[in-house]
Amino acid sequence: MRLLILENQRLRKTFRADGGTISIGSDAKCHVHLPDPRLGRHQADLLLDDDGQWWIEIRDGAIPTCVNRAVQKSRTLLRHADEIEIGDYALRFFLESDKSRDELRQERLVALGKQHDDNLPLATIIRKDEPEVRVSPEVLEQTTLLLMRLAPLGTIGDTLEPILRFVLRMFDASKAWIGVRKPDSREFDWTLGLSTAGKPCVRPSYSTLLEPRCVAGAQHLCVPDVPVASVVSAMATPLPGERGNLGMLYVETDNIDMPFGEAELMAFSTIARCAAMPIDALMHKAAAHRAAAITTEKTILRATQDAVTINALPTIEGMQIAAYRRMGEETVTDYYDILTTREKKLAIVVAVIDADLLNTPRFFAELRAAFRYSALYKEAPHTFARALNWLLYNTAGHQIHMIVAHVDPANGQVDYCITGRRVHTGRITADGEGQLVRLAGHPPVGADRNPQFELNQLMLEPGQSLLICTEGAKKAVNRDGEPFGIGGVEDEVCDGLGDTPGHVLRDFAADLAEYIEGGRQPDDVSVVLLQRNDA
């Protein structure tokens, strides 16, 4: 057999023996002399039995003697590549026989396989919290140099290869792999694997077993004896960021003489925490650039929204009209338009556009143009909705929720069509009773290739009002998180019984602003109110 004797993870000497009893202790007369006065003078013995198997027998239990991190009290069988730990010393035990290394390795895997639980060896070193930093000055010096190399890099992708080359060299590893994700992402957004030769490689299969503990559980893992024939040891550690775990760093070795242990995990975790800092900084920088870009896009979008919104409401005999919109803090979604036709009717559209920032301005413009064209040529509301769907149908998920209505002030007939579920309408009676229309469940424009939009009808008697509002009121909340809601809009309008639509919406605007003070209103809130004059 052969012993590699390490002190504080540094190889001090090698000891060989063919048989007999090998004494270990701090006494200079011991075969394996460990010059540490804290250890027993005769700490333990290694013995070869008649069957050719080596055993360790504990002679002094004052200082614990461990085999693969398990404290031993008496006589224990040793297997190939076992590690004996006594104080600051580690004695790595290797059998020397006619068997090949692969045969010895396979025998050890069979023995270890009996100890596995849920595919993770019981001897796995697991640290649930960030380990206390106890690494050598050399590791700290080399890690500092790595940070200096990473500092000038401008993208996250550029940092991956230097990190992997560094850990391959520091741990004499056969493969290394890194996966980085955004804090709000479940999948890895950047990945890279390297082999000893520095060539890209596929993700090591054993890393997938450690991923749930490492990424979701933020655990630092070292598997000294991996139960896979091509891997001796493996380690995985999180990449901690300011807003959460950014991913994982993984390394494995096929060197049977130098399996990973506690000290390697400590160094590996330290390197990962340091390497995560420039990655986290680049994520913050990218987020800041994106926030600035979004702010610019929102400014352009809000300007587009203002440009396509009518400047003055039309006047028509027999009907009073008012409209109001309060801008959302996070999104720009609402559009409304009101026209008088050549037949002295009102054409109205109120819409919520569900699209990304880049496409919403186009939808504003196309909706405005299509609506005005349809009003000019007297298309029925459901016919317009079908034509608009044909124009805007897409597979990108962009949609328009809207209500299109034609109102005849002379007899109070309202022909309307509803698409989607984000715009609401109803009738307010002359005595202040709200009668909201139940949404029929039709898809929004752009969701289905051939939707069956329907034409609906209601009648406004003299003194009654037509209310149309967007669902932004549902997400408007006060400081206690209580929503204003569509019911809140209905109540406000009903409470304004006897006032003109303009006065009602002015009071509504003041009450909404007061309600959300200290709260938030992420989406636009738009309200159109029409009142049929008394006969």
XYZ file of C-alpha atoms in Angstrom:
535
model
C 0.000 0.000 0.000
C 0.964 3.648 -0.366
C 0.146 6.697 1.757
C 0.169 10.293 0.550
C 0.720 12.396 3.665
C -0.655 15.947 3.432
C -0.509 18.743 5.982
C -3.062 21.529 5.479
C -3.678 20.083 2.008
C -0.010 20.295 1.030
C 1.787 17.061 0.165
C 4.626 16.473 2.666
C 5.833 12.947 1.879
C 4.923 9.493 0.611
C 5.062 6.278 2.644
C 5.040 2.724 1.254
C 4.649 -0.627 3.012
C 4.044 -4.223 1.930
C 2.650 -5.529 5.205
C 3.010 -5.741 8.974
C 1.783 -3.148 11.437
C 2.309 0.531 10.606
C 2.183 2.902 13.572
C 0.933 6.500 13.235
C 1.437 9.246 15.811
C 3.401 12.215 17.046
C 6.162 10.042 18.484
C 9.248 10.150 16.314
C 9.505 6.360 16.621
C 6.217 5.860 14.738
C 6.470 4.635 11.150
C 4.316 7.562 10.072
C 5.535 10.476 12.155
C 3.095 13.394 12.427
C 5.004 16.114 14.334
C 2.068 17.759 16.076
C 2.109 17.660 19.908
C -1.686 17.837 19.996
C -1.905 14.362 18.471
C -1.515 11.152 20.411
C 1.994 9.750 20.606
C 0.561 6.530 19.217
C -2.624 7.634 17.472
C -3.449 4.606 15.295
C -2.106 1.534 13.527
C -2.540 0.220 10.001
C -2.638 -3.576 9.905
C -2.621 -6.113 7.047
C -4.674 -9.262 7.788
C -4.243 -12.763 6.408
C -6.758 -12.053 3.617
C -4.640 -9.160 2.292
C -6.971 -6.434 3.558
C -5.763 -3.312 5.374
C -7.408 -2.088 8.548
C -6.981 0.988 10.725
C -7.145 0.499 14.473
C -7.513 3.497 16.787
C -5.076 3.617 19.715
C -5.719 7.128 21.087
C -9.189 8.708 20.856
C -8.359 12.062 22.483
C -7.979 13.594 19.028
C -10.578 12.199 16.549
C -9.378 9.992 13.720
C -11.709 10.119 10.709
C -12.012 7.994 7.593
C -13.800 9.871 4.828
C -15.026 12.415 7.435
C -16.570 9.710 9.642
C -15.079 9.535 13.149
C -13.683 6.077 13.956
C -13.648 4.552 17.432
C -12.109 1.143 16.850
C -11.071 -1.114 13.967
C -12.190 -0.167 10.427
C -11.594 -1.678 6.999
C -9.766 0.563 4.514
C -10.553 0.708 0.830
C -8.597 2.052 -2.073
C -8.467 5.899 -2.093
C -9.834 6.285 1.457
C -8.737 9.435 3.275
C -7.645 9.284 6.920
C -7.886 12.624 8.734
C -6.007 13.322 11.960
C -5.809 16.966 13.060
C -4.244 19.020 10.265
C -3.047 15.874 8.482
C -4.709 13.851 5.752
C -3.374 10.426 4.821
C -4.653 9.209 1.477
C -4.575 5.442 1.316
C -3.912 3.660 -1.987
C -3.683 -0.054 -2.608
C -0.851 -1.264 -4.801
C -1.611 -4.580 -6.446
C -1.632 -6.345 -9.762
C -5.078 -4.901 -10.464
C -5.331 -1.894 -12.730
C -6.427 1.469 -11.410
C -9.725 1.071 -13.213
C -10.347 -2.279 -11.513
C -9.552 -0.812 -8.105
C -11.743 2.144 -8.868
C -14.627 -0.118 -9.860
C -14.307 -2.112 -6.649
C -14.478 1.098 -4.652
C -17.560 2.292 -6.541
C -19.346 -0.978 -5.782
C -18.559 -0.563 -2.082
C -19.639 3.079 -2.050
C -22.817 2.295 -3.943
C -24.237 0.628 -0.862
C -24.120 3.952 0.972
C -25.968 6.109 -1.565
C -29.272 7.790 -0.817
C -31.298 9.570 -3.523
C -28.343 9.252 -5.906
C -26.110 11.426 -3.729
C -23.337 9.648 -1.802
C -23.665 9.804 1.952
C -20.052 10.966 2.182
C -20.924 14.149 0.255
C -19.772 17.334 1.984
C -22.703 19.769 2.125
C -22.532 23.357 3.320
C -25.921 25.053 3.444
C -24.544 28.470 4.311
C -21.601 30.282 2.819
C -18.562 28.645 4.386
C -16.269 30.716 6.525
C -13.319 31.746 4.394
C -10.320 29.625 5.385
C -8.086 29.394 2.349
C -4.385 29.680 1.749
C -2.723 32.987 0.828
C -1.868 31.442 -2.543
C -5.553 30.865 -3.353
C -6.426 34.422 -2.323
C -3.583 35.815 -4.414
C -4.583 33.825 -7.494
C -8.254 34.739 -7.032
C -7.303 38.415 -6.857
C -5.492 38.057 -10.175
C -8.607 36.439 -11.646
C -10.731 39.395 -10.544
C -8.263 41.758 -12.184
C -8.642 39.835 -15.450
C -12.430 39.899 -15.205
C -12.742 43.583 -14.293
C -12.347 45.092 -17.807
C -14.666 42.592 -19.522
C -17.871 44.109 -20.850
C -20.298 41.199 -21.115
C -21.244 38.223 -18.979
C -20.401 35.821 -21.789
C -16.830 37.133 -21.868
C -16.280 36.225 -18.205
C -17.131 32.531 -18.473
C -14.018 31.194 -20.211
C -11.470 32.923 -17.918
C -13.327 31.595 -14.870
C -13.349 28.028 -16.178
C -9.693 28.080 -17.221
C -8.816 29.341 -13.754
C -10.639 26.565 -11.873
C -9.285 23.903 -14.251
C -5.778 25.022 -13.389
C -6.334 25.564 -9.659
C -7.872 22.130 -9.064
C -6.049 20.115 -11.724
C -9.535 19.281 -12.999
C -10.624 17.330 -16.048
C -13.774 19.361 -16.760
C -15.379 22.576 -15.565
C -18.794 24.019 -16.303
C -20.621 27.239 -15.467
C -24.259 28.245 -15.818
C -25.455 31.815 -15.230
C -29.017 33.028 -15.172
C -30.826 36.275 -14.590
C -32.340 36.586 -11.084
C -35.893 36.288 -12.453
C -35.097 33.385 -14.787
C -35.443 29.663 -14.109
C -33.253 28.571 -17.007
C -29.569 29.344 -17.526
C -29.068 32.253 -19.902
C -25.312 31.715 -20.325
C -23.483 28.376 -20.164
C -20.028 27.091 -21.034
C -18.049 23.929 -20.423
C -14.292 23.382 -20.854
C -12.116 20.288 -20.707
C -8.496 19.986 -19.569
C -7.250 20.898 -23.046
C -9.202 24.148 -22.847
C -11.619 23.003 -25.532
C -15.368 23.512 -25.210
C -17.244 20.457 -23.971
C -20.837 19.500 -23.349
C -22.247 19.906 -19.880
C -20.926 17.137 -17.575
C -23.828 14.834 -16.798
C -23.057 14.636 -13.069
C -23.532 18.401 -12.710
C -27.255 17.990 -13.412
C -27.603 15.824 -10.283
C -26.081 18.554 -8.122
C -27.968 21.443 -9.745
C -31.175 21.369 -7.627
C -29.249 21.488 -4.335
C -26.770 24.036 -5.633
C -29.088 26.442 -7.480
C -32.406 26.130 -5.662
C -30.971 25.190 -2.267
C -27.851 27.431 -2.427
C -25.756 24.540 -1.118
C -21.991 24.152 -1.540
C -21.299 20.517 -2.481
C -18.266 18.255 -2.674
C -18.591 14.612 -3.680
C -15.190 13.046 -2.889
C -16.112 9.712 -4.477
C -18.436 10.056 -7.432
C -20.233 6.782 -8.270
C -19.532 7.228 -11.984
C -16.704 5.326 -13.624
C -15.269 8.285 -15.533
C -15.278 10.756 -12.597
C -13.367 10.561 -9.317
C -14.540 13.707 -7.488
C -16.841 16.630 -8.215
C -17.757 19.966 -6.644
C -20.563 22.445 -7.267
C -21.171 25.794 -5.654
C -23.664 28.661 -6.134
C -22.800 31.993 -7.714
C -24.341 34.381 -5.156
C -25.608 37.756 -6.352
C -27.162 40.744 -4.653
C -30.675 39.776 -5.800
C -30.311 36.004 -5.451
C -28.443 33.029 -6.841
C -27.000 33.745 -10.291
C -26.241 30.122 -11.162
C -23.646 27.470 -10.404
C -19.987 26.630 -10.947
C -19.019 22.967 -11.332
C -15.713 21.115 -11.549
C -14.759 17.452 -11.695
C -11.528 15.451 -11.730
C -10.497 12.012 -12.946
C -7.243 12.017 -10.925
C -7.631 9.090 -8.551
C -4.641 10.185 -6.459
C -6.046 13.618 -5.590
C -9.798 13.500 -4.863
C -11.504 16.689 -3.713
C -12.093 17.256 -0.018
C -13.033 19.868 2.556
C -10.161 22.219 1.748
C -10.873 22.114 -1.989
C -14.537 22.921 -1.385
C -13.536 25.889 0.783
C -11.265 27.244 -1.944
C -13.796 26.518 -4.685
C -16.594 28.328 -2.832
C -14.341 31.338 -2.271
C -13.431 31.493 -5.962
C -17.088 31.213 -6.975
C -18.160 34.028 -4.640
C -15.416 36.273 -6.000
C -16.135 35.370 -9.642
C -19.820 36.118 -9.088
C -19.104 39.736 -8.139
C -18.157 41.020 -11.635
C -20.970 38.923 -13.144
C -23.440 40.539 -10.751
C -22.039 43.980 -11.553
C -22.494 43.348 -15.283
C -26.087 42.253 -14.654
C -26.768 45.467 -12.738
C -25.194 47.463 -15.555
C -27.279 45.670 -18.187
C -30.418 46.180 -16.084
C -29.648 49.892 -15.790
C -29.169 50.183 -19.567
C -32.409 48.286 -20.135
C -34.259 50.491 -17.661
C -32.961 53.582 -19.469
C -33.985 52.095 -22.810
C -37.441 51.235 -21.449
C -37.802 54.770 -20.102
C -36.974 56.135 -23.557
C -39.349 53.682 -25.235
C -42.102 54.599 -22.784
C -41.557 58.286 -23.472
C -41.898 57.680 -27.209
C -44.893 55.439 -26.644
C -46.623 57.965 -24.408
C -46.004 60.670 -27.022
C -47.525 58.377 -29.665
C -50.518 57.731 -27.437
C -51.055 61.454 -26.974
C -50.655 62.094 -30.699
C -53.353 59.602 -31.737
C -55.799 60.619 -28.991
C -58.452 63.101 -30.080
C -57.831 66.668 -28.928
C -61.478 67.687 -28.635
C -64.559 65.576 -28.122
C -67.290 65.883 -30.758
C -70.627 67.551 -30.026
C -73.875 66.062 -31.200
C -77.476 66.950 -30.565
C -79.191 64.840 -27.915
C -75.999 63.512 -26.270
C -73.407 64.754 -23.768
C -69.917 63.220 -23.954
C -66.910 63.138 -21.605
C -63.672 61.135 -21.568
C -60.825 60.790 -19.100
C -57.522 58.926 -18.943
C -55.037 58.705 -16.078
C -51.611 57.472 -17.179
C -50.272 54.282 -15.640
C -46.997 54.197 -13.754
C -45.649 51.108 -15.534
C -47.512 50.474 -18.791
C -48.896 52.430 -21.741
C -51.904 50.488 -23.008
C -55.107 52.507 -23.461
C -56.602 54.111 -26.546
C -59.958 55.730 -27.192
C -61.513 57.585 -30.103
C -64.977 59.136 -30.632
C -66.317 60.316 -33.995
C -69.567 61.616 -35.429
C -70.642 59.921 -38.636
C -72.456 61.425 -41.617
C -75.637 59.794 -40.296
C -75.357 61.896 -37.085
C -74.398 58.892 -34.979
C -71.479 58.422 -32.602
C -68.759 55.867 -33.334
C -66.720 54.955 -30.261
C -63.766 52.674 -29.606
C -62.095 52.094 -26.242
C -59.191 49.650 -26.294
C -56.416 48.113 -24.226
C -53.426 47.117 -26.336
C -51.524 44.094 -25.026
C -48.188 44.202 -26.865
C -44.524 44.893 -26.187
C -43.154 48.428 -26.044
C -41.803 48.344 -29.584
C -45.033 47.183 -31.214
C -47.583 49.164 -29.199
C -47.070 52.446 -31.130
C -47.779 50.569 -34.380
C -50.955 49.123 -32.903
C -52.049 52.586 -31.767
C -51.619 53.953 -35.292
C -53.186 50.969 -37.082
C -56.159 50.853 -34.725
C -56.813 54.560 -35.177
C -56.604 54.363 -38.975
C -58.740 51.221 -39.229
C -61.392 52.568 -36.840
C -61.762 55.866 -38.667
C -61.946 54.090 -42.035
C -64.671 51.748 -40.747
C -66.666 54.664 -39.291
C -66.427 56.514 -42.596
C -67.819 53.550 -44.510
C -70.441 52.627 -41.885
C -69.082 49.188 -40.989
C -70.935 47.522 -38.125
C -68.901 47.118 -34.909
C -68.532 43.328 -35.209
C -67.578 43.611 -38.892
C -64.874 46.113 -37.975
C -63.586 43.795 -35.219
C -63.301 40.884 -37.672
C -61.529 43.035 -40.264
C -59.109 44.352 -37.629
C -58.401 40.775 -36.504
C -57.566 39.808 -40.094
C -55.202 42.782 -40.287
C -53.449 42.236 -36.945
C -53.589 38.446 -36.364
C -50.159 37.227 -35.306
C -48.423 34.427 -33.420
C -46.357 36.774 -31.235
C -49.102 37.166 -28.636
C -49.975 40.803 -29.432
C -53.675 41.438 -28.756
C -56.298 44.184 -28.553
C -59.108 44.103 -25.989
C -61.748 46.610 -27.000
C -65.333 47.772 -27.166
C -66.592 49.300 -30.404
C -69.986 50.996 -30.286
C -72.287 52.940 -32.577
C -74.771 55.153 -30.709
C -77.869 56.759 -32.241
C -78.741 59.830 -30.122
C -82.172 60.060 -31.718
C -83.538 56.783 -30.338
C -80.820 55.734 -27.851
C -79.933 52.501 -29.680
C -76.396 51.262 -28.962
C -74.905 48.620 -31.253
C -71.669 47.274 -29.798
C -69.090 44.507 -30.001
C -66.752 43.360 -27.219
C -63.405 41.593 -27.791
C -61.340 40.228 -24.915
C -61.893 40.891 -21.222
C -60.031 44.090 -20.370
C -62.640 46.713 -21.358
C -65.989 46.931 -19.562
C -69.270 48.642 -20.376
C -72.668 49.149 -18.847
C -75.728 51.353 -18.580
C -76.379 53.796 -15.764
C -80.097 54.355 -15.261
C -81.686 57.722 -14.592
C -82.094 56.853 -10.896
C -78.374 55.968 -10.490
C -78.452 52.181 -10.848
C -75.482 50.583 -12.527
C -76.075 47.754 -15.004
C -72.726 46.389 -16.157
C -72.723 44.071 -19.180
C -71.363 40.563 -18.569
C -68.379 39.849 -20.781
C -69.230 37.099 -23.272
C -65.782 35.515 -23.320
C -64.890 36.395 -26.898
C -61.123 36.389 -27.588
C -59.220 39.640 -28.040
C -58.339 40.842 -31.513
C -55.247 39.037 -32.771
C -55.636 35.921 -30.601
C -57.591 33.614 -32.961
C -57.440 33.318 -36.721
C -61.240 33.176 -37.220
C -63.035 34.532 -34.151
C -66.828 34.811 -34.139
C -67.300 38.347 -32.833
C -70.968 39.173 -32.185
C -73.066 42.289 -32.507
C -74.917 43.214 -29.314
C -77.480 45.901 -28.574
C -78.800 47.930 -25.667
C -81.085 50.948 -25.414
C -80.434 54.229 -23.625
C -83.563 55.909 -22.433
C -83.551 59.683 -21.912
C -81.448 60.521 -18.853
C -79.525 57.240 -18.986
C -75.758 56.977 -19.542
C -73.373 54.607 -21.288
C -70.182 53.835 -19.317
C -67.089 52.327 -20.928
C -63.886 51.863 -18.887
C -60.625 49.909 -19.052
C -59.510 47.431 -16.419
C -56.648 49.603 -15.144
C -58.927 50.466 -12.223
C -58.648 46.826 -11.073
C -54.913 47.196 -10.472
C -55.106 50.670 -8.925
C -54.657 50.081 -5.195
C -54.463 52.236 -2.086
C -51.722 52.159 0.548
C -53.341 49.053 2.096
C -53.299 47.180 -1.224
C -57.069 47.398 -1.720
C -58.085 47.753 -5.393
C -60.278 50.571 -6.668
C -61.899 48.141 -9.093
C -64.450 48.402 -11.881
C -67.090 48.538 -9.184
C -65.403 51.666 -7.851
C -65.722 53.328 -11.265
C -69.385 52.309 -11.461
C -70.093 53.661 -7.971
C -68.401 56.983 -8.741
C -70.473 57.452 -11.894
C -73.683 56.438 -10.145
C -72.957 58.857 -7.302
C -72.728 61.665 -9.871
C -76.418 61.359 -10.699
C -77.737 64.688 -11.932
C -74.365 66.098 -12.957
C -73.090 66.383 -16.501
C -70.620 63.685 -17.684
C -67.802 66.259 -17.564
C -68.458 67.061 -13.894
C -68.799 63.365 -13.038
C -65.406 62.492 -14.536
C -63.714 65.499 -12.919
C -64.920 64.274 -9.525
C -63.892 60.745 -10.440
C -60.354 61.906 -11.339
C -59.964 63.674 -7.983
C -61.310 60.696 -6.013
C -59.064 58.218 -7.876
C -55.972 60.347 -7.218
C -56.853 60.579 -3.529
C -57.540 56.827 -3.311
C -54.206 55.687 -4.737
C -52.086 58.179 -2.773
C -49.515 56.008 -1.042
C -50.568 53.092 -3.269
C -49.925 52.459 -6.941
C -51.571 52.490 -10.344
C -49.475 50.416 -12.758
C -51.836 50.543 -15.787
C -53.690 53.287 -17.608
C -57.227 54.021 -16.429
C -59.564 55.283 -19.172
C -63.257 56.156 -18.865
C -65.727 57.286 -21.547
C -69.147 58.468 -20.378
C -72.083 59.330 -22.647
C -75.431 60.623 -21.371
C -78.579 60.794 -23.448
C -80.394 64.055 -22.871
C -83.864 64.115 -21.394
C -86.601 64.320 -23.941
